[in-house]
Each structure stands twice: as structure tokens, then as C-alpha cells.
Short mmCIF file of C-alpha atoms and ligand atoms in Angstrom, two decimals:
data_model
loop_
_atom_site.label_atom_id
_atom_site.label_comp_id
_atom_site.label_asym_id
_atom_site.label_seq_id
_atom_site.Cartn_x
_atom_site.Cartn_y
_atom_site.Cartn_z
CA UNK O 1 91.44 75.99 -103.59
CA UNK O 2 90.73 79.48 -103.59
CA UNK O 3 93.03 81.77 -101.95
CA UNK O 4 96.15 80.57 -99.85
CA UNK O 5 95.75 78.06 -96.86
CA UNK O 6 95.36 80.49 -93.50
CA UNK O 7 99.22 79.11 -91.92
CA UNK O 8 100.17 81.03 -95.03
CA UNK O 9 99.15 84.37 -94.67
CA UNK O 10 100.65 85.87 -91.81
CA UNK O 11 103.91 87.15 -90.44
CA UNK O 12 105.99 84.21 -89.40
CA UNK O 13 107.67 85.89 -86.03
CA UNK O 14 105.50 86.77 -84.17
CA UNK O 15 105.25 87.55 -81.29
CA UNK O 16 108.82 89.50 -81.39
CA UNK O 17 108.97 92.76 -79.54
CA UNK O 18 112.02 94.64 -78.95
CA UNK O 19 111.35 97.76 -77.58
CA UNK O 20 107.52 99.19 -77.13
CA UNK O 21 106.51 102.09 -77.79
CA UNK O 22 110.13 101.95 -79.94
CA UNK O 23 111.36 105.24 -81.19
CA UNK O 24 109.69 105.65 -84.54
CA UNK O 25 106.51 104.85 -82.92
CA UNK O 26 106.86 107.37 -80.14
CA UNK O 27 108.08 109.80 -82.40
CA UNK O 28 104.23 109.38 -84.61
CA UNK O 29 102.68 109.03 -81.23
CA UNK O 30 104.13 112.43 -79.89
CA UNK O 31 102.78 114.24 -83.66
CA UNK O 32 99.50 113.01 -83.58
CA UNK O 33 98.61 114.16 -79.83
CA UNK O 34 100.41 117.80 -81.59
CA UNK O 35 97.66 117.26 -84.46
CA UNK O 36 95.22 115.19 -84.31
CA UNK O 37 92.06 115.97 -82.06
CA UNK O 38 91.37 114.98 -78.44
CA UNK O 39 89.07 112.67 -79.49
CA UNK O 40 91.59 110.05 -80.67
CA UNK O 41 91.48 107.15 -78.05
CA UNK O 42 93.06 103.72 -79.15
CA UNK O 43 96.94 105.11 -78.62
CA UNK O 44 95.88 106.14 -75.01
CA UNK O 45 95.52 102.68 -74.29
CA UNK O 46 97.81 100.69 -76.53
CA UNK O 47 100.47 102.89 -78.11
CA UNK O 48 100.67 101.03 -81.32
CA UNK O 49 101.56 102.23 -84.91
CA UNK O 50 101.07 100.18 -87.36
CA UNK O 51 103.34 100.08 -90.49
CA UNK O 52 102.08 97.00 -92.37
CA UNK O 53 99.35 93.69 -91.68
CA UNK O 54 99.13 90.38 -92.67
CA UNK O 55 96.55 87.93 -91.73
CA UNK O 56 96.50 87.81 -88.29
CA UNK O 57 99.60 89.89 -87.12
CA UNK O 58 100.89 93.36 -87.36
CA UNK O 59 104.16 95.11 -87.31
CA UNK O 60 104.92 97.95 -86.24
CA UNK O 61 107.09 101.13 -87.33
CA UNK O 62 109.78 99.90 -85.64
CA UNK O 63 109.47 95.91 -86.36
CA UNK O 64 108.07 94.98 -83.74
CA UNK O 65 105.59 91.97 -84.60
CA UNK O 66 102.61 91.27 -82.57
CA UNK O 67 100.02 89.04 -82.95
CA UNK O 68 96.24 89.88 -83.23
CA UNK O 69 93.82 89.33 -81.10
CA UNK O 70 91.54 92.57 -81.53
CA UNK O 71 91.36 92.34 -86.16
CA UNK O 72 90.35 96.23 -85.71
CA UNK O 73 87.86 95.74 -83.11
CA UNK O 74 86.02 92.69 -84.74
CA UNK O 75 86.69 93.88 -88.50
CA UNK O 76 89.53 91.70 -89.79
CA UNK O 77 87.62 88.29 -89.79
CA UNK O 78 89.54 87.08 -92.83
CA UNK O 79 92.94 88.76 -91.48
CA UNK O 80 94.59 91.96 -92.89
CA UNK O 81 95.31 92.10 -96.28
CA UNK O 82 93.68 88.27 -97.31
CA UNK O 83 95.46 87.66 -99.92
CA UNK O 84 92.21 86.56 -102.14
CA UNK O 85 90.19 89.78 -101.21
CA UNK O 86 93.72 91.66 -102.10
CA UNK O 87 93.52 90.01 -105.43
CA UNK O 88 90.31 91.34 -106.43
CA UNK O 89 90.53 94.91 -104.89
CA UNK O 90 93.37 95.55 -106.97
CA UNK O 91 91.72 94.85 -110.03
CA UNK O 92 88.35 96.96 -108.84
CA UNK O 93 89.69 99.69 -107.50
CA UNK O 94 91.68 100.10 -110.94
CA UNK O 95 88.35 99.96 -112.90
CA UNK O 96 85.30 101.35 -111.02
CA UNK O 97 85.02 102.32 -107.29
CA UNK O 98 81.65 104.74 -106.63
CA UNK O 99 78.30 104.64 -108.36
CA UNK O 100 75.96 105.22 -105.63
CA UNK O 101 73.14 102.63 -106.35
CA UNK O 102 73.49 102.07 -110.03
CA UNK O 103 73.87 98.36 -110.80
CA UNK O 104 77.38 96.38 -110.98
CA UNK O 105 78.15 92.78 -110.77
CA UNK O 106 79.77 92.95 -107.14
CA UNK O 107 77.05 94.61 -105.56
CA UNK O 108 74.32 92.23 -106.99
CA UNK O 109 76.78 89.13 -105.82
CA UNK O 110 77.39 90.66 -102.32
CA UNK O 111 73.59 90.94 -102.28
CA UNK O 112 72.69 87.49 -103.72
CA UNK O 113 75.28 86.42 -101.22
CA UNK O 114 73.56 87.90 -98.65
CA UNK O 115 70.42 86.60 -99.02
CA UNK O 116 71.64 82.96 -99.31
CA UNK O 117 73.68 83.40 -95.65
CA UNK O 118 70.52 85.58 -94.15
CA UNK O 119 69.87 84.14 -90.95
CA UNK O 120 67.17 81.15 -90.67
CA UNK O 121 63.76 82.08 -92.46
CA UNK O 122 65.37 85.59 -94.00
CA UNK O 123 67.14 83.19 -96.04
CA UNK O 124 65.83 83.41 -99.93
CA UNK O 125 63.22 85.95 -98.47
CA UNK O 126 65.13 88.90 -97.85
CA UNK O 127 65.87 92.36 -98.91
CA UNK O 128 69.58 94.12 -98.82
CA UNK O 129 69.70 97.92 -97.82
CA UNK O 130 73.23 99.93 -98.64
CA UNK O 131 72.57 103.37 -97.15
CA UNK O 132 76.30 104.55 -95.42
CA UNK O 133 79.77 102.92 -94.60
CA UNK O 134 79.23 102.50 -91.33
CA UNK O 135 77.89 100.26 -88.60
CA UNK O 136 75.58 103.25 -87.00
CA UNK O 137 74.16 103.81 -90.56
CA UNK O 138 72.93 100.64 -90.84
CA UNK O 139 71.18 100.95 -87.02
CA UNK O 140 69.60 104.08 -88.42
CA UNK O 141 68.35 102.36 -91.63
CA UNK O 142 66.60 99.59 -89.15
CA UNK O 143 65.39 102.21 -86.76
CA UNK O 144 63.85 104.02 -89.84
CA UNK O 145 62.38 100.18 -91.32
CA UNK O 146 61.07 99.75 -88.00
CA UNK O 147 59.00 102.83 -87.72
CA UNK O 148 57.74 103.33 -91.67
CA UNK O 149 56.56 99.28 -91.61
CA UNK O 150 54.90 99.70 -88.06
CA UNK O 151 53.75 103.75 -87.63
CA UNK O 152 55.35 103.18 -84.50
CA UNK O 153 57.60 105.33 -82.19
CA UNK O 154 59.21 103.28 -79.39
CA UNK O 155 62.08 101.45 -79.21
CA UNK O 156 62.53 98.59 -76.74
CA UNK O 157 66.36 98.25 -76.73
CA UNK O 158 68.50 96.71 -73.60
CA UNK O 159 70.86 97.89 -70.64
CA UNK O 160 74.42 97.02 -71.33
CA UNK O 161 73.78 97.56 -75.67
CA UNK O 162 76.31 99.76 -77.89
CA UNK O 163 74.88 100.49 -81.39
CA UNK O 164 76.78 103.05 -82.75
CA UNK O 165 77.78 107.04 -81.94
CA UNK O 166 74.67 108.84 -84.41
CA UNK O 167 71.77 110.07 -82.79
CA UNK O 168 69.75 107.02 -83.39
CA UNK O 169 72.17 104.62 -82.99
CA UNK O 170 72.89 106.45 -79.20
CA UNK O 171 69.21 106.29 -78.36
CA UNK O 172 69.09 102.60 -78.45
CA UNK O 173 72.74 102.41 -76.74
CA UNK O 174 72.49 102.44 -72.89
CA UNK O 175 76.12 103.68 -72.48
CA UNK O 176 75.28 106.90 -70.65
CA UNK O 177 78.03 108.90 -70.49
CA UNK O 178 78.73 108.59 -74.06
CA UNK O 179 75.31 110.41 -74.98
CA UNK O 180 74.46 112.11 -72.08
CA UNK O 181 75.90 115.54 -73.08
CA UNK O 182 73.18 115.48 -76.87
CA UNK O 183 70.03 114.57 -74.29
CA UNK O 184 66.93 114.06 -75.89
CA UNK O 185 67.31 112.21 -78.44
CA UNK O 186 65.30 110.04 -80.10
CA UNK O 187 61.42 109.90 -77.30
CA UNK O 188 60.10 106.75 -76.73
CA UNK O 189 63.06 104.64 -75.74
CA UNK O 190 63.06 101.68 -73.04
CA UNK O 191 65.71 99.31 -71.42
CA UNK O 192 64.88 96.36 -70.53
CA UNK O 193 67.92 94.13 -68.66
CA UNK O 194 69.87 91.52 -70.44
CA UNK O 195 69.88 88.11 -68.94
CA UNK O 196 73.84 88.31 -67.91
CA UNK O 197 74.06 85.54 -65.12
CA UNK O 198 77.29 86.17 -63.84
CA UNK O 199 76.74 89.68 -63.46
CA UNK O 200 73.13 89.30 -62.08
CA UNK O 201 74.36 86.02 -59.84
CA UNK O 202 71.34 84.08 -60.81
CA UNK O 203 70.68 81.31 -62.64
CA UNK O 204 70.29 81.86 -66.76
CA UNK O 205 67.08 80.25 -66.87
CA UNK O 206 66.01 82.88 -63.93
CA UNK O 207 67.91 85.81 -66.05
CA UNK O 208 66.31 84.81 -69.42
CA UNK O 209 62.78 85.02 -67.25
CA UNK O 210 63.42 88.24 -65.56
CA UNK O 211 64.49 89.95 -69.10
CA UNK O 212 61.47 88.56 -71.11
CA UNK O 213 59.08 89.77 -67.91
CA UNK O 214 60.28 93.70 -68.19
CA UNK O 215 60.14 93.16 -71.90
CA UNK O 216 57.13 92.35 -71.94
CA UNK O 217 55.53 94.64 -69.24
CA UNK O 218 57.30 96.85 -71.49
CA UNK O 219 55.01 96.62 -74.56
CA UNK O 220 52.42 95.13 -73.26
CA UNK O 221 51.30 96.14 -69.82
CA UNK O 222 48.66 99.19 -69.10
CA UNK O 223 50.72 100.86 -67.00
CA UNK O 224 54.29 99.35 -68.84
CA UNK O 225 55.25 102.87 -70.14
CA UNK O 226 55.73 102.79 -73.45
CA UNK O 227 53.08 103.56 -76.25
CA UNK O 228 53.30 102.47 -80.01
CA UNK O 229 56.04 100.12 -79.79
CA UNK O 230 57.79 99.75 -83.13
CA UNK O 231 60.57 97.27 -82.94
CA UNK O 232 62.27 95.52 -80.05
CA UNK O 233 66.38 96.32 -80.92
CA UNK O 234 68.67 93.39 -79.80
CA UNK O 235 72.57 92.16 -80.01
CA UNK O 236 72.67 88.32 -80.14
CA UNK O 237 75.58 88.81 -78.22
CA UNK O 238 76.58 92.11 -76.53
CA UNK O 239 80.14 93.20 -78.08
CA UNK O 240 81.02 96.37 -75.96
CA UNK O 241 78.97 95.70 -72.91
CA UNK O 242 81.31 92.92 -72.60
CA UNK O 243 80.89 89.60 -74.44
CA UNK O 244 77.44 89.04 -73.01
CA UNK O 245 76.43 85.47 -74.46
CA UNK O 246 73.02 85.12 -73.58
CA UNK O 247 71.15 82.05 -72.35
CA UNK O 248 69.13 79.87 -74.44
CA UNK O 249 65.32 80.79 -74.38
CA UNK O 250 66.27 84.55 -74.77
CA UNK O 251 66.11 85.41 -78.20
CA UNK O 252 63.19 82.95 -78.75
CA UNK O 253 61.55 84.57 -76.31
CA UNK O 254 62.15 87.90 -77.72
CA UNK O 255 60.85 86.40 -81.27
CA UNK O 256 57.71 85.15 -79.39
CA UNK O 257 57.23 88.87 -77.79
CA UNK O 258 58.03 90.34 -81.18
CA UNK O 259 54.96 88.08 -83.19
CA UNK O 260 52.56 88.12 -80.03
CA UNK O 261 52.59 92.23 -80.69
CA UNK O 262 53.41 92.60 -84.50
CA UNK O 263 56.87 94.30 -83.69
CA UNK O 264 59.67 93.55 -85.88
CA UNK O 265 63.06 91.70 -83.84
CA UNK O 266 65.77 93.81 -84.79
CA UNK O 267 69.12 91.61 -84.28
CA UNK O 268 72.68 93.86 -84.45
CA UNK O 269 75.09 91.56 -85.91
CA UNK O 270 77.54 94.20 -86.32
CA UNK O 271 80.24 92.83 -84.31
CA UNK O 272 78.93 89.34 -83.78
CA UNK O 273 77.85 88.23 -87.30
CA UNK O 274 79.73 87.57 -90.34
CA UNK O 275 81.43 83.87 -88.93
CA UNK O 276 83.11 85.99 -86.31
CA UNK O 277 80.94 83.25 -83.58
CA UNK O 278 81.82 80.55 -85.32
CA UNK O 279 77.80 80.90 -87.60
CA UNK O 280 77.33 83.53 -90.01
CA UNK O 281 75.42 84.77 -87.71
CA UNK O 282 74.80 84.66 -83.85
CA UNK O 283 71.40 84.58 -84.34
CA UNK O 284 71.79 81.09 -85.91
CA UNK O 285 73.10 79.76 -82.39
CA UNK O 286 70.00 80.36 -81.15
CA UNK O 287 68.06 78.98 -84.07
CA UNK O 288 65.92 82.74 -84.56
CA UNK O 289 64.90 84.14 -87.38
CA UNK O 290 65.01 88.03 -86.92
CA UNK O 291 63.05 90.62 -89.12
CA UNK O 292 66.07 92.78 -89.51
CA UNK O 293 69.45 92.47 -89.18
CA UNK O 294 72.69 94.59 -89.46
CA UNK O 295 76.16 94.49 -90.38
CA UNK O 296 78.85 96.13 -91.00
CA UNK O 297 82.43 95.67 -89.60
CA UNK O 298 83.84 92.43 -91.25
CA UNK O 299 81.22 93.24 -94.58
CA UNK O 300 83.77 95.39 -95.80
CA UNK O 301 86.03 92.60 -96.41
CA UNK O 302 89.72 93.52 -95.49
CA UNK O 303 88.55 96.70 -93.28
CA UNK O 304 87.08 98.99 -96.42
CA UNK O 305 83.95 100.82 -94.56
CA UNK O 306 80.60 98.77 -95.72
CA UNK O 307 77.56 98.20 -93.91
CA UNK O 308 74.06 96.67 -94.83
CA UNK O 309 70.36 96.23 -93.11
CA UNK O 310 68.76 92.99 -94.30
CA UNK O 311 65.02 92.46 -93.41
CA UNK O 312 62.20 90.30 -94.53
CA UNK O 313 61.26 91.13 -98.12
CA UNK O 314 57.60 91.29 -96.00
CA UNK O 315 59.43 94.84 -95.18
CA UNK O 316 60.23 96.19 -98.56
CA UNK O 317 57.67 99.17 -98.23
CA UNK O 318 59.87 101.74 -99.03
CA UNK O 319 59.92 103.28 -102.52
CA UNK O 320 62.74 105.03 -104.78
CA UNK O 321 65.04 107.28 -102.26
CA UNK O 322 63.13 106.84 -99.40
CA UNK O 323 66.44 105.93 -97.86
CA UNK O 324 69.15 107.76 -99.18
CA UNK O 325 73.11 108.38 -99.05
CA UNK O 326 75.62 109.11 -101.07
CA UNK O 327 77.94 106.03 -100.49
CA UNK O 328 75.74 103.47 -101.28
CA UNK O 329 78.12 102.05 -103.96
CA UNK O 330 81.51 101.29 -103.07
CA UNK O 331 81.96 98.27 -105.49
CA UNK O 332 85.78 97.88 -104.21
CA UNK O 333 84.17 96.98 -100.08
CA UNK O 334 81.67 94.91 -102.07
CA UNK O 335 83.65 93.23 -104.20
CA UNK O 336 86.34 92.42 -101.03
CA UNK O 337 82.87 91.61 -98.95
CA UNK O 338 81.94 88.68 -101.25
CA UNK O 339 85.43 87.86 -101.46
CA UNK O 340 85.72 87.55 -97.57
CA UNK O 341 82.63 85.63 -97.78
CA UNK O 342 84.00 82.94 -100.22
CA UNK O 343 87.19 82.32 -98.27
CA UNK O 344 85.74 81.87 -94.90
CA UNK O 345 83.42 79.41 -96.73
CA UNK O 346 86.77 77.91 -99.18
CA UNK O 347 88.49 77.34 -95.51
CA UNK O 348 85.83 76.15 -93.73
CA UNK O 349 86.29 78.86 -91.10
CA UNK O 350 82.87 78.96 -89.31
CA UNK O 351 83.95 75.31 -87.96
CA UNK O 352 87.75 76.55 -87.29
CA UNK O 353 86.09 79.66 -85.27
CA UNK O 354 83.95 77.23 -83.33
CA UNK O 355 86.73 74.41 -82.38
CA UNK O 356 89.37 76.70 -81.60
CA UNK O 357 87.07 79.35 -79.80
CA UNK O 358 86.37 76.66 -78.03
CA UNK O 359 89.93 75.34 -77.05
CA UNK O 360 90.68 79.02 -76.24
CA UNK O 361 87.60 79.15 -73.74
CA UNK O 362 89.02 75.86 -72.62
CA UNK O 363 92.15 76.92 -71.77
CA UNK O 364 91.39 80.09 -70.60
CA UNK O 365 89.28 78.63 -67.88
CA UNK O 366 91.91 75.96 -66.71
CA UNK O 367 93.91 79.33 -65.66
CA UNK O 368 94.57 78.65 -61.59
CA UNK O 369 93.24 82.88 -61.44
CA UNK O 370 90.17 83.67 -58.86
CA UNK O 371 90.58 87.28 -60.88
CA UNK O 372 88.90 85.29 -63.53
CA UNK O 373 85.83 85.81 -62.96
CA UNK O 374 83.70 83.85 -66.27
CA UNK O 375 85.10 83.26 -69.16
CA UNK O 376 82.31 82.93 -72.12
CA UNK O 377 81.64 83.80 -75.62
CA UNK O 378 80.85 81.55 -78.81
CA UNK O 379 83.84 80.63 -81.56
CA UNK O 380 86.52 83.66 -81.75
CA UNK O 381 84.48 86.27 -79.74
CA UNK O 382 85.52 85.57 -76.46
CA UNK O 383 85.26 87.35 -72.73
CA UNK O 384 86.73 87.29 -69.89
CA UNK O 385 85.56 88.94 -66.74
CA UNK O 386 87.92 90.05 -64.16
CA UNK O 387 86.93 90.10 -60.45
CA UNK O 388 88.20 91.49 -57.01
CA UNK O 389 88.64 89.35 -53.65
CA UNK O 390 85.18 91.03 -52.86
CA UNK O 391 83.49 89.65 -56.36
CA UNK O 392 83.64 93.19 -57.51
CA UNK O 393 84.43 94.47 -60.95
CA UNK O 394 88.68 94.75 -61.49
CA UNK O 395 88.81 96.90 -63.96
CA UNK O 396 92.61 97.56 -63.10
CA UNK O 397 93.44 93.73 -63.35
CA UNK O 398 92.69 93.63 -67.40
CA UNK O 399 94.62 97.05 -67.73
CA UNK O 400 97.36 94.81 -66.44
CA UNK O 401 96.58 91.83 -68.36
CA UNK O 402 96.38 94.55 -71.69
CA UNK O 403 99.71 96.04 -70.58
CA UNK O 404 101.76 92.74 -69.93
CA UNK O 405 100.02 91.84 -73.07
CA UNK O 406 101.17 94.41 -75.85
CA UNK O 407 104.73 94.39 -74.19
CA UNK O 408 104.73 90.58 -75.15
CA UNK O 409 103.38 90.89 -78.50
CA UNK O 410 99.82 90.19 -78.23
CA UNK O 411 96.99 92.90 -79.05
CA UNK O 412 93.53 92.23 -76.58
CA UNK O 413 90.77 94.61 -75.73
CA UNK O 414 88.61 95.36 -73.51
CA UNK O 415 84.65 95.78 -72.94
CA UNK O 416 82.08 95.63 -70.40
CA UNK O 417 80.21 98.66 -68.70
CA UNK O 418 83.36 98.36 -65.75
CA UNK O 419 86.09 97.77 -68.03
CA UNK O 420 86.75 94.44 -66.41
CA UNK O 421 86.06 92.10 -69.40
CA UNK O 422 89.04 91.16 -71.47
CA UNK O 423 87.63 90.86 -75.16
CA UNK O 424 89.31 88.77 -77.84
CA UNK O 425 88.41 89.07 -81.23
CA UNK O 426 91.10 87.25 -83.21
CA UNK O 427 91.00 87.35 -87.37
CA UNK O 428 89.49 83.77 -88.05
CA UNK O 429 92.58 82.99 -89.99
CA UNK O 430 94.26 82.78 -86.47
CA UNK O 431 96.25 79.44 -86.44
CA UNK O 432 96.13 76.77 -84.01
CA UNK O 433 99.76 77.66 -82.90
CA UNK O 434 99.15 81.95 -83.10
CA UNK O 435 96.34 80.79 -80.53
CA UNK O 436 98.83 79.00 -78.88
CA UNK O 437 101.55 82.04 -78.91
CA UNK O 438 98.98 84.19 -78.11
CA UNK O 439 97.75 82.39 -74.82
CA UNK O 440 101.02 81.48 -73.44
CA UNK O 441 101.52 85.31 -73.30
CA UNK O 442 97.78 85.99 -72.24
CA UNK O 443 97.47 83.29 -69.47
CA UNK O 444 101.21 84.20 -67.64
CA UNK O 445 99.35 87.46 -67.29
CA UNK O 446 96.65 86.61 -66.12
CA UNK O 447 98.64 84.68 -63.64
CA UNK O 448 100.81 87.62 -62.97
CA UNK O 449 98.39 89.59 -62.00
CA UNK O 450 95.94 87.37 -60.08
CA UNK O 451 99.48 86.61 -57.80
CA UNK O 452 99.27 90.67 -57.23
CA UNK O 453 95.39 90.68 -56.83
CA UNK O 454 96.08 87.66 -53.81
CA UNK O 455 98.96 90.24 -52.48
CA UNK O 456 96.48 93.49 -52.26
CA UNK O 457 93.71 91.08 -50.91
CA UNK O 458 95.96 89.57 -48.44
CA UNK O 459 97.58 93.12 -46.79
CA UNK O 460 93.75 94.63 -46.88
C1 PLP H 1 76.95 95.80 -81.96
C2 PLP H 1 77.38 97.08 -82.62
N1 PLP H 1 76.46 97.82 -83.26
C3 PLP H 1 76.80 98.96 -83.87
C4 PLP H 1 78.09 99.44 -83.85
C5 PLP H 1 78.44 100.73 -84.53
O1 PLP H 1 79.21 100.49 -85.66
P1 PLP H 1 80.14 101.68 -86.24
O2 PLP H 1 81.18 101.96 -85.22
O3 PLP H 1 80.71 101.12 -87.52
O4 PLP H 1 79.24 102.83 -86.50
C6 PLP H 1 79.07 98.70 -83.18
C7 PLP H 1 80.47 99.18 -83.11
O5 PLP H 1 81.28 98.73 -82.36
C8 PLP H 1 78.71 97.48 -82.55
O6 PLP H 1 79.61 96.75 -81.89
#
């Protein structure tokens, strides 16, 4: 077998915390506020240094061990430091790390790779664009695609998205405080809604309907607004807006929007793709074939920055350095991408994600919490939306949850346009009994704090 079994490649204690923040931490903590800028935002929220990672736990400076439930916001998917992507990064980074787009063996098996795990008809009929480390630089590679295949302008992209922090990648996002203060950017942008039943309180088949409608009216109606549509921009499953899992029927439908004009379905696999749901892609839950996809996060392997735009080889209109960048080559994040790729596939991960993702959900639900709003997702990205007496957004009560959380040992996040959905995003080398650990501490507080939530109801 190729590279360790995953009960192998963590720290065994954890969750043990002592003290947290200890005093080493604190100590870092108080020098980087002195230093670093004001834009730093994790340690606000969980005031965590790291000192060294292993599969899916992390201690800290002052040995405290937690357990991982975040993998670097959706990065991590074969845990920190995988042992078999270790391995090989050694050995590259020791012999050849940078050559922009000249050929070497890892990049032409990352890209091979690629094309055999392309989602449904991209499969074997794909092309694989490097053009920047990060997730946003591949959104701004599709955007580009998009508009050079189709002489188009607009974008069709959906309330609740996140794409990335470039000027492109903000366009398309519908976070608006985030880009509000670099208004305009890029004309010709429309939301549409995305079917979120919960939020919406309707049925999915009824939110699925109302989202294809404005999509469509969108593109397609006289008076619908936008003119020379040139790609509708989509997450499978929306990551920061809060582990939206949308109903069947919705990205078909988008597909059968996307042919019926000759747009191109742009699907942003950045934080769901890559196994993380349990698929390599999210896409493939929904059986959809997509003209373009992106990724980035997980590609990198162990957390090296990497991120690619695959699209139908139908798309492959651009010549020689009509998309350019200078770190189009890192062979190490290539090599450690392919090497990700093989162990998820040596361990038969996808199915892990999906079975315990599923028992996670499971248990999650059986929680005695009216907080608990929905819990949802598919394999290890999982949500869970918090809710006051009145069926209003708590953002406060996963705060709690977070804080009882970290002093326990276990790392969660958050998303959602209130704050109010707990996001989980474990490495997929997470262990039946981590899970376990993990939940033990993550359902007593949620219990915790739905027996304060019945308290504040009660003396209102
Ligand atoms: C769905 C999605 N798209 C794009 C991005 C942007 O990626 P990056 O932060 O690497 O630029 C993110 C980041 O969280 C994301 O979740």
C-alpha cells in the first residue's frame, strides 16, 4: 500500500488542552498584533499558534493538542504533513521547484491526473490551465475563458457565493461589505438566489424553481437586464455562504439554461472539490458535467499554494501567453497534488468521506438542540445552522459552540452570510474515533448552549 494507513498519521492525544491561549502562544499572539497588519483575522477568533501538524491534529506552542476540524479552511484533505506527499516533496524541492510553464514530469502527471478525475463528460476531453497559486486566480482564468470563447460581458453569478478577494473574483462574490469600498468592478454582473430551503422556508423543489426562473429571466427575458451573457458562475455547494447543499434539479437545470443559450456553466470547486464531499467533485453528486471548473485549496497537496481551471478542450481558444503568470510552475505543489491524489484514491477516501460525513450528519442531528437549526452538507463538508427561539439567525450561539470548542481541543469554523452556520471541514484522514473525540466535545456544546438559548428565551 502506498503511504501509511490514515489511524497512523496523526497525533495520538488529542484532544489534550492544558491551558488556552497558554503562555508561549499569547506571548506570539501579543507580537504579531505589534507587527503584523490589521488585516490579520483568524487569531481574532481562535487564538491558535501552531508549532507542528500531523494528519488531522495540531499542536500548539505550548502542547496543547487539538484535533482538526477546519484542515486550513478546506485545504488539508489528506491531513498535514501526509506522510506520502512528505516523501516526495522532499525529494522535489531538493532538485527543481520553479520553471514557469516549461515541461516536467509532475506537472504533466498532475495534468493527466486531472483530466482522468475531470468531472462527468470533461473527463478525457479536457484542458488544464496553471495561471497563479491561488483560488481567486483560477476564478479570474474562468472569468477570462468565459468571455474570449463567448465575446460576452455578463456574468450570472448567485446571492450567498464567495469566489475569491481579486477584482474579478469579488464581482461574482455577493458578500457586500467585503467589496463594497473598490465599487465598480467588473459591469455586467447579476445575482440570481440560490435554492437554500431552510433559509427561504420553502420546499427544495419550490427553491430549485424559483432560482432557475430569475436565472433564466436573467439571460433570457427582454426586459431580464442583462445583455451578452457570457457564462453563468456557480458553487456546487456554497462554502462561505454557509454549507449551502443545493437540491437536486439545480445544477441540471443550470446545465439546461447554460446549452439552451450557448453560455458556458462555470462550477467553483475550490472548496468543495478534490474528495473533500465525499466525489472528486461536487458536481458529480449531481451527475453535471460543467464547461469549466476550478480548484485550488486541497490541489496543492499538503497546503503548498496551487490552483488550476479545467474546461472542455471545446474551449482551448487561447494561444501562447494569452494567459499569463509567473508561478505557473511550482513542480514541488504539483508533485504533492498528484501525490494527494493517489492516497485519497490508495485509501479509498472518497467512500470514508461519504460514510463518516454521513454518521457525523447523523449524529449531529440526534442532538436534543432547537438552536440547531439544519444540519446538511455531503461527506466531510458539513453545516450546521444555528437558530433563535424566534427562527432567527444566532450568530452568538456558534461563537459559543467555537469557544467551548477550541477550549476542549477541537478546531470548527464558521460560515454563512449571519455567521450562524457552524462549518466542519475535517482532513479526510479523520478517523472514525477523532470523529468521535471531536463530537463528544462539539455536541456537549451545542447542548450547553442551546440550555442558555432556552434560559434567554424563557426570561424574554
Ligand atoms: C468557493 C471558493 N472559491 C474561491 C475561493 C478563493 O480562493 P483563494 O482564497 O485561494 O483565493 C474560495 C476561498 O475560500 C472559495 O471557497
Amino acid at each position: 500500500m502506498r503511504g501509511p494507513p490514515i489511524d497512523e498519521i496523526h497525533f495520538d492525544e488529542a484532544p489534550a488542552v492544558d491551558e488556552f491561549p497558554g503562555p508561549k502562544a499569547r506571548e506570539l499572539l501579543d507580537r504579531q498584533k505589534e507587527i503584523d497588519s490589521n488585516a490579520v483575522a483568524y487569531p481574532d477568533h481562535i487564538p491558535l499558534v501552531p508549532d507542528e501538524a500531523k494528519g488531522a491534529t495540531i499542536r500548539d506552542v505550548d502542547g496543547n493538542v487539538f484535533l482538526d476540524f477546519f484542515a486550513g479552511i478546506g485545504v488539508l484533505n489528506v491531513g498535514h504533513a501526509n506522510p506520502y506527499v512528505m516523501d516526495a516533496v522532499h525529494e522535489q524541492a531538493d532538485k527543481l521547484v520553479h520553471t514557469v510553464d516549461f515541461p516536467s514530469e509532475p506537472r504533466l502527471d498532475l495534468i493527466e491526473k486531472l483530466e482522468a478525475i475531470a468531472p462527468g463528460g470533461l473527463a478525457g476531453n479536457s484542458k488544464v490551465v496553471f495561471g497563479g497559486p491561488t483560488g481567486s486566480d483560477a476564478i479570474e482564468a474562468a472569468i477570462k475563458l468565459a468571455k474570449y470563447n463567448t465575446g460576452g460581458s455578463g456574468l450570472v453569478a448567485f446571492r450567498g457565493s464567495y469566489h475569491g478577494a481579486t477584482s474579478g473574483a469579488m464581482s461574482i462574490t455577493g458578500k457586500k461589505d467585503f467589496k463594497e469600498p473598490y465599487a465598480p468592478l467588473l459591469p455586467n454582473v447579476q445575482f440570481a438566489p440560490y435554492p437554500h430551503p431552510f433559509e427561504q422556508g420553502k420546499t427544495p423543489e419550490r427553491a430549485v424553481a424559483d432560482s432557475l426562473r430569475e436565472v433564466r429571466a436573467i439571460i433570457e427575458e427582454p426586459y431580464g437586464g442583462m445583455t451578452n451573457p457570457a457564462g453563468i458562475f456557480v458553487e456546487p455547494i456554497q462554502g462561505e455562504g454557509g454549507v449551502v447543499t443545493p437540491p437536486e434539479g439545480f445544477l441540471s437545470g443550470l446545465r439546461e439554461i447554460a446549452d439552451d443559450n450557448d453560455l458556458p456553466l462555470v462550477v467553483d470547486e475550490i472548496q468543495a472539490g478534490l474528495g473533500r464531499t465525499g466525489e472528486w467533485w461536487a458536481s458529480d453528486h449531481y451527475d453535471v458535467t460543467p464547461d469549466i471548473v476550478t480548484t485550488a485549496k486541497a490541489l496543492g497537496g499538503v497546503g503548498f499554494p496551487l490552483s488550476a481551471t479545467i474546461y472542455h478542450e471545446d474551449l482551448d481558444t487561447w494561444g501562447p501567453g494569452d494567459h499569463a503568470g509567473t508561478y505557473r510552475g511550482h513542480v514541488v505543489a504539483m508533485r504533492a497534488g498528484l501525490r494527494a491524489l493517489e492516497y485519497v484514491e490508495e485509501h479509498d477516501l472518497l467512500a470514508h468521506a461519504r460514510r463518516l460525513g454521513d454518521d457525523m450528519r447523523s449524529r449531529l442531528r440526534d442532538v436534543d438542540a432547537p438552536a440547531v437549526g439544519d444540519v446538511r452538507g455531503k461527506g466531510l463538508f458539513v453545516g450546521v445552522e444555528f437558530v433563535d427561539g424566534d427562527g432567527d439567525p444566532a450568530p452568538d450561539a456558534v461563537k459559543r459552540v467555537q469557544e467551548h470548542c477550541y477550549e476542549n481541543g477541537v478546531l470548527v469554523w464558521k460560515a454563512g452570510q449571519h455567521g450562524n452556520v457552524l462549518r466542519l471541514l475535517p482532513p479526510l484522514v479523520l478517523t472514525d474515533a477523532q470523529a468521535e473525540a471531536g463530537l463528544d466535545v462539539l455536541c456537549d456544546a451545542i447542548e450547553r448552549v442551546d440550555v442558555e438559548h432556552a434560559a434567554s428565551s424563557a426570561s424574554r
